[in-house]
C-alpha positions as a printed NumPy array, in Angstrom:
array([[ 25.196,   4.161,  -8.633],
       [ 21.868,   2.908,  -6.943],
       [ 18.728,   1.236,  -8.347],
       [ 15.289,   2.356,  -9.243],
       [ 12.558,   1.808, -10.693],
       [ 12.421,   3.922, -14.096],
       [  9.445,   4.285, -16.183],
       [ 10.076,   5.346, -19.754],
       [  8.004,   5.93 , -22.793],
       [  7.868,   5.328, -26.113],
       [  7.168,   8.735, -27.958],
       [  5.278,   7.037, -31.399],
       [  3.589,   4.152, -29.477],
       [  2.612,   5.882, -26.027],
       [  3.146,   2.87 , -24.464],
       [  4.851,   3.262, -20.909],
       [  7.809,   0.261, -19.846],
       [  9.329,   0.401, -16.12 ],
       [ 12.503,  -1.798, -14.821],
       [ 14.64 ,  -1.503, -12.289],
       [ 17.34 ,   0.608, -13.58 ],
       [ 20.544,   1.64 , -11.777],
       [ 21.208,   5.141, -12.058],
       [ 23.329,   8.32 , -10.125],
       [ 22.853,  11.225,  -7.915],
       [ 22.894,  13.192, -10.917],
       [ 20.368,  12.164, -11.997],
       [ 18.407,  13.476,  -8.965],
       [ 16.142,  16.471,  -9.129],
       [ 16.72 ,  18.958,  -7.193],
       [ 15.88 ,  19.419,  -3.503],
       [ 17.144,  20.408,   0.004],
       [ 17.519,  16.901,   1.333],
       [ 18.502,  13.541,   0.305],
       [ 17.592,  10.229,   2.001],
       [ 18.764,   6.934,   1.762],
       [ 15.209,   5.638,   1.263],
       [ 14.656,   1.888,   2.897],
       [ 11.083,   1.349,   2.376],
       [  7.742,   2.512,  -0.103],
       [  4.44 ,   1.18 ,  -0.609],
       [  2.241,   0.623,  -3.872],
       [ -0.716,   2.527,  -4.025],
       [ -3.51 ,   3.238,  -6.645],
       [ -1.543,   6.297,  -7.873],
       [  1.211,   4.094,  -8.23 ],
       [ -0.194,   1.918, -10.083],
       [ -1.058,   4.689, -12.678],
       [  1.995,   5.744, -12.519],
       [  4.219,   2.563, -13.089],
       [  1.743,   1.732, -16.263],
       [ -0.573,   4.141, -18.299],
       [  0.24 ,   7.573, -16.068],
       [ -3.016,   8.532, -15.869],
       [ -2.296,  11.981, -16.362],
       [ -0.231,  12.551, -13.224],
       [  3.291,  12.12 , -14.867],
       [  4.545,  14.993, -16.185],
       [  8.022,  14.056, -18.162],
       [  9.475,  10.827, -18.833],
       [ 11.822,   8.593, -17.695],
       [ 10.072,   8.873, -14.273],
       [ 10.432,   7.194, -10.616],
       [  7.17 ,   6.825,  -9.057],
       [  6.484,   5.809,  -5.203],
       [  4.185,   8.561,  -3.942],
       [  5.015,   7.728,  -0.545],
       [  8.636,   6.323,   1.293],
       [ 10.699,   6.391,   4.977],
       [ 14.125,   6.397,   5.602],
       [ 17.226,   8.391,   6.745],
       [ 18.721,  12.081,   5.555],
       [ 21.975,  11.512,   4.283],
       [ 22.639,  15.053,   3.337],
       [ 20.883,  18.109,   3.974],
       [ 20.657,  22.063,   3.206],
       [ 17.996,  22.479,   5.685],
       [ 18.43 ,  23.282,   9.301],
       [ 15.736,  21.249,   9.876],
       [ 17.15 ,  17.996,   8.973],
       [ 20.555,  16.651,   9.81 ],
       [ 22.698,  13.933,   8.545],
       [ 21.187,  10.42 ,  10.497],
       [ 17.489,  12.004,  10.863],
       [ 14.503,   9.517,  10.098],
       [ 11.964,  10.746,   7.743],
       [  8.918,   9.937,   6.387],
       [  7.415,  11.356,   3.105],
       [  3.915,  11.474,   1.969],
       [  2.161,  13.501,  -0.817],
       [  2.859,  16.622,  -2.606],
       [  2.568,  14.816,  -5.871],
       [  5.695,  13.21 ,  -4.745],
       [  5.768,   9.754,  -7.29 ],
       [  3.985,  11.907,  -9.9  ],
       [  5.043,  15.292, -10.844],
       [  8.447,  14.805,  -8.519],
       [ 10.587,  11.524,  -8.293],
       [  9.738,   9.396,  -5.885],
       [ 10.518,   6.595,  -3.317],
       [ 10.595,   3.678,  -6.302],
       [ 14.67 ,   4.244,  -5.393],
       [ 17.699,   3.339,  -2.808],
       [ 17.878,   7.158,  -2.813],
       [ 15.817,  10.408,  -3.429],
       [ 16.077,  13.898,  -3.287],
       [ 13.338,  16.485,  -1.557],
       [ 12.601,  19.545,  -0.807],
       [ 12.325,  19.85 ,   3.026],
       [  8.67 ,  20.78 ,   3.358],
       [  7.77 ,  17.873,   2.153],
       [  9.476,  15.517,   4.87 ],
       [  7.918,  14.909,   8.453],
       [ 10.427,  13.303,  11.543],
       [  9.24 ,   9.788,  12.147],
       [  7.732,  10.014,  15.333],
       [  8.66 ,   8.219,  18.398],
       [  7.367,   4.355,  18.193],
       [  7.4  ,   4.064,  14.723],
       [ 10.412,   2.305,  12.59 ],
       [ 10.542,   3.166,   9.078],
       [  9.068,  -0.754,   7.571],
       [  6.319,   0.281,  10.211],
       [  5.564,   3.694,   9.236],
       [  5.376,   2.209,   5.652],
       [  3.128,  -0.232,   6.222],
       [  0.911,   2.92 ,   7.254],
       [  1.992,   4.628,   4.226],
       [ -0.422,   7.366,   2.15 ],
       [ -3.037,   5.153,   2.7  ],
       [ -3.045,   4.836,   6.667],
       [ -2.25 ,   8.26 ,   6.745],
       [ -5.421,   9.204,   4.828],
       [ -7.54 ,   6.749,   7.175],
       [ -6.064,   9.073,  10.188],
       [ -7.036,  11.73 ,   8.584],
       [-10.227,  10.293,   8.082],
       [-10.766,   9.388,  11.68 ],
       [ -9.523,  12.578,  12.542],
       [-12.102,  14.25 ,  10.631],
       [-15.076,  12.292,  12.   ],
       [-14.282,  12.422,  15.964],
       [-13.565,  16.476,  15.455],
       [-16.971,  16.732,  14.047],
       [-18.385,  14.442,  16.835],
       [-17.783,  10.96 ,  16.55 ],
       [-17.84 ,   9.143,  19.166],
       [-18.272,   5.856,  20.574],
       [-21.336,   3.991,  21.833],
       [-23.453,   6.069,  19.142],
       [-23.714,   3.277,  16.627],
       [-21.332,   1.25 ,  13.751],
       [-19.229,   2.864,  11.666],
       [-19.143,   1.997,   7.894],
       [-15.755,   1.432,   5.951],
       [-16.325,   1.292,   2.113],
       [-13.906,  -0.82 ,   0.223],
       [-12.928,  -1.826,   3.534],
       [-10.391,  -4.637,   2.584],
       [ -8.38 ,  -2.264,   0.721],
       [ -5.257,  -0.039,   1.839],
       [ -7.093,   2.748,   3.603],
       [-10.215,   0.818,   4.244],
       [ -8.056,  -1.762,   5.902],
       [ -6.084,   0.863,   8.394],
       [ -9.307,   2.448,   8.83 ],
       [-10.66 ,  -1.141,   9.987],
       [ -8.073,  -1.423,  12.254],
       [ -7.743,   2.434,  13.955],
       [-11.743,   2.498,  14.468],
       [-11.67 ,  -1.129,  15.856],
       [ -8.913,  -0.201,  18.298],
       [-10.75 ,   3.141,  19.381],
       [-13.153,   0.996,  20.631],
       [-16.16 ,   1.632,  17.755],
       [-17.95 ,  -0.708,  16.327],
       [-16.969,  -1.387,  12.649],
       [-19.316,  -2.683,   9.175],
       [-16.933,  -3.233,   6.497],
       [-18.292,  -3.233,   3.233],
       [-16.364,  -5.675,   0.032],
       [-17.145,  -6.747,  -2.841],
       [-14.561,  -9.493,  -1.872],
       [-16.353, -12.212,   0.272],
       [-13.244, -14.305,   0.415],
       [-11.865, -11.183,   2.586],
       [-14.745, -11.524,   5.433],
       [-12.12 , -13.377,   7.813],
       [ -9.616, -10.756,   7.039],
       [-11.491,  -7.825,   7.668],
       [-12.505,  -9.525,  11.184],
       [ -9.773, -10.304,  12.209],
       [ -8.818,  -6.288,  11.786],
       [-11.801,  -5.486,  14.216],
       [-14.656,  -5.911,  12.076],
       [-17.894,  -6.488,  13.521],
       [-20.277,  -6.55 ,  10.421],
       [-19.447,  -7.557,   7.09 ],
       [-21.432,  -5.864,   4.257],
       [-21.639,  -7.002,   1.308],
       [-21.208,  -4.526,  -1.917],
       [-24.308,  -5.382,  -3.908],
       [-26.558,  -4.49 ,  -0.562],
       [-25.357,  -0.749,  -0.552],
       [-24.033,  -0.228,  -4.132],
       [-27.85 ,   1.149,  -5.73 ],
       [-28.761,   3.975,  -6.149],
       [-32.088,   4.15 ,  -4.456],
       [-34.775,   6.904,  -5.386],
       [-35.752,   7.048,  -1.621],
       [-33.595,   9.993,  -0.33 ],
       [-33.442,   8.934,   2.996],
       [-33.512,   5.425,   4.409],
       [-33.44 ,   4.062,   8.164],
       [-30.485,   5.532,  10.38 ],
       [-27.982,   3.219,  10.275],
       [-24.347,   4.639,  10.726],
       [-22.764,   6.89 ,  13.278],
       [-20.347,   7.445,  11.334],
       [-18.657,   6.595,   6.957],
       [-15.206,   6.354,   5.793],
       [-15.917,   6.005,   2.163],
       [-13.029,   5.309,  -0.294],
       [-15.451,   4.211,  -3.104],
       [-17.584,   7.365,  -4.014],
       [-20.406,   6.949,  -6.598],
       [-23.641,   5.437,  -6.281],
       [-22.062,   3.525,  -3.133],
       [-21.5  ,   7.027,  -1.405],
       [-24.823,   8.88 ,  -2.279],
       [-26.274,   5.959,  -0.94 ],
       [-24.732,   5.811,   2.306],
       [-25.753,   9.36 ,   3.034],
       [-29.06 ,   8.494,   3.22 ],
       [-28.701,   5.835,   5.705],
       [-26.366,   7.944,   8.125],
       [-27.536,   8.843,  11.776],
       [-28.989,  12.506,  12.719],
       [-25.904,  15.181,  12.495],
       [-23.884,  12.17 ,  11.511],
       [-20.827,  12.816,   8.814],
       [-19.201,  10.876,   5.973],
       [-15.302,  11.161,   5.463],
       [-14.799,  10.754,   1.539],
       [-11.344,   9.529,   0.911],
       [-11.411,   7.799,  -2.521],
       [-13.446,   7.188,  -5.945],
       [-13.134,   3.562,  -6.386],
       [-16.409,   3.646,  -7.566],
       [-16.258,   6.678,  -9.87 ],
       [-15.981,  10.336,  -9.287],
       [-20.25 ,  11.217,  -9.613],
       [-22.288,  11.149,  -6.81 ],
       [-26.29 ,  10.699,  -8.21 ],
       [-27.534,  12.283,  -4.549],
       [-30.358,  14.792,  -3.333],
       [-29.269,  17.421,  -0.601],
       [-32.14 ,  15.515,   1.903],
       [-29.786,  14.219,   3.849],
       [-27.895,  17.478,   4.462],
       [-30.889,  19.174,   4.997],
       [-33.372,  17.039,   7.273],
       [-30.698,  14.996,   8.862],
       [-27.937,  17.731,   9.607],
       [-25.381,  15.012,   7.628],
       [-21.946,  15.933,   6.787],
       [-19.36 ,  15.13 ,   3.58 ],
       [-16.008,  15.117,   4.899],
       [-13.045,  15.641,   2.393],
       [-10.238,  14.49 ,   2.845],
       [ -7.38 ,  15.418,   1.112],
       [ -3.521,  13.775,   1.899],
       [ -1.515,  15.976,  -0.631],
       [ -1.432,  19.02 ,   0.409],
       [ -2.047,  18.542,   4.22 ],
       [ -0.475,  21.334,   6.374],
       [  2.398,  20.036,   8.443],
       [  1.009,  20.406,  12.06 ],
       [ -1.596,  18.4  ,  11.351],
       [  0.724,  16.101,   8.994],
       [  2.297,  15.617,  12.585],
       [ -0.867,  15.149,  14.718],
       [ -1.823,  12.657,  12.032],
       [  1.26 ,  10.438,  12.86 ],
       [  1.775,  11.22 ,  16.119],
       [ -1.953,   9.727,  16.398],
       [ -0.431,   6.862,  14.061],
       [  1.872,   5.886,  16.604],
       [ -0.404,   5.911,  19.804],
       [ -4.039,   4.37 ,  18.287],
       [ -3.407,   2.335,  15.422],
       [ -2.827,  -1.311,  16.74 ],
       [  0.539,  -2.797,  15.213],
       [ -0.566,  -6.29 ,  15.736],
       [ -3.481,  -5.633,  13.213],
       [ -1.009,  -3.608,  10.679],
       [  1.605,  -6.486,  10.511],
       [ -1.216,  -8.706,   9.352],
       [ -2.002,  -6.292,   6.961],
       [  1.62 ,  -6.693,   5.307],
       [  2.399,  -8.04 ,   2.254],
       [  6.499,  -7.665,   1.409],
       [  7.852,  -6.812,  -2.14 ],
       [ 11.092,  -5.927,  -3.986],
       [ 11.557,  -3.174,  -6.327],
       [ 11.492,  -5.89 ,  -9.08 ],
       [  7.909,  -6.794,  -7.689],
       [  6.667,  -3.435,  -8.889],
       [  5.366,  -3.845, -12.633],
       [  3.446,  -6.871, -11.745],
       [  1.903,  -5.14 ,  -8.328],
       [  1.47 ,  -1.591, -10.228],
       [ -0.864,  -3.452, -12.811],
       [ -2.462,  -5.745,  -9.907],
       [ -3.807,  -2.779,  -7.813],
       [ -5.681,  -1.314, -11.027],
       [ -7.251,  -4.335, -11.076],
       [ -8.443,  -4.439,  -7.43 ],
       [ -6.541,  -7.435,  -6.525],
       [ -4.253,  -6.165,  -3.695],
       [ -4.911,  -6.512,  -0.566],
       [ -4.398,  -4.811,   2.515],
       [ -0.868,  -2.883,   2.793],
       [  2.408,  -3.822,   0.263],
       [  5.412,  -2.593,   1.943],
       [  8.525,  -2.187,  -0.856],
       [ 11.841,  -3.531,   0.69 ],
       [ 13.736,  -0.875,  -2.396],
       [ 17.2  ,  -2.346,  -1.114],
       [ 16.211,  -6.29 ,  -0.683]])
């Protein structure tokens, strides 16, 4: 027997209840590999998923943890042998699947990528989904021509998980970095990642009926969408592009096409679910070489498995900051 967090509900009421539980292999789904998971995270989805679902569980009692590291401990794959660290991210792993809210889990194979070489599992989870997606989100912008010496760089909700990473990755590449927060208590934080500019919320959070405004930014991750978003693209440099990552700000975007159309701008998705698996790989192996672990460490917050109800509810309420990392055997 091994803990986890389980999430039940009540059938009449609706209402969800989570504690840590202790619970068998049995009780497993299936999958071609098990791991002796040693670290998660807490991310928005999690949060959903620990409290009201938000649509994204499908069957009760559930384990969330969308994201976790740690070593195979049996395995049907070739791919994966007994002692092998692994690092799981997406796949709606935490929401339609169990996930990493456990000492153990069960996967299919797929899903799993080998840590790479620098990174410890604590490490790669204080990275997590959310440093992962700011990769990908860096990724994104320097293959469509980012590059440095052409101008700051926005980060939207910049003191958050991926707008933290972000912070830090950009910083470290050598760009220069605006942060935007509503939070002005988290200016020092967000300098200390690399920041250059802080921006405050209320400046760039209006919809404007001007469809283009001065050319401001080489370059957007945005993890806030909304008004905030169709905003931005009217302030972005010639040919510039904007790597959308998040809708902390709702999921409409009140724009013109302007933007696209006299300034040559470009809305990057970016998508951490279903990402293929080579560039899964470059993501971390880029991870490992650019993202400066001094910064991450003081991104880290620690927490237990018994943390989780009380952290699951504070992220909905945008009061987490930076990156939890989920010690599931302390």
């Amino acid at each position: 027997m091994f803990n986890a967090l389980v999430v039940n509900k009540d059938e009449e009421s609706g209402k969800t209840s989570a504690a840590v539980t202790q619970i068998g292999l049995d009780d497993l789904p299936h999958g071609d590999v098990t791991v002796a998971v040693e670290y998660s995270t807490v991310n928005y989805k999690d949060g959903l998923c620990i409290g009201p679902g938000g649509g994204l569980v499908r069957k009760y009692p559930h384990v969330p943890g969308i994201d976790f590291a740690g070593t195979v401990e049996e395995s049907s794959d070739d791919r994966y042998n007994a002692g092998d660290k692994v690092v799981l991210t997406g796949w709606r792993v935490g929401e339609a699947h169990w996930g990493g809210y456990s000492q153990k889990a069960r996967v299919n194979a797929d899903w799993l990528v080998p840590l790479p070489d620098g990174l410890d599992t604590r490490t790669a989870m204080a990275v997590g989904t959310a440093g992962f997606t700011a990769m990908l989100a860096v990724m994104a912008l320097e293959d469509h021509g980012l590059e440095t010496g052409h101008g700051p760089v926005l980060v939207t909700g910049a003191a958050g998980g991926v707008g933290s990473v972000a912070t830090a990755i950009l910083a470290g590449l050598g760009y220069e970095v605006a942060g935007v927060t509503g939070r002005p208590e988290t200016a020092d934080y967000l300098k200390s990642l690399g920041a250059s500019q802080i921006v405050a919320r209320e400046e760039i959070n209006e919809t404007t009926k001007r469809p283009l405004e001065g050319e401001t930014w080489a370059g957007c991750v945005d993890a806030v969408g909304g008004a905030m978003l169709a905003r931005v693209l009217g302030q972005m440099k010639y040919g510039a592009s904007v790597a959308a990552v998040g809708l902390a700000g709702g999921p409409g975007l009140p724009a013109t096409v302007i933007p696209f159309l006299l300034r040559g701008v470009n809305l990057l998705g970016i998508d951490s679910v279903m990402q293929p698996y080579d560039n899964r790989l470059r993501a971390w192996q880029r991870i490992a070489s650019d993202l400066p672990m001094d910064k991450l460490e003081a991104m880290v917050q620690p927490a237990t498995l018994g943390d989780l109800p009380q952290l699951g509810s504070d992220i909905l309420q945008g009061q987490v900051k930076g990156r939890v990392v989920v010690d599931v055997n302390a």
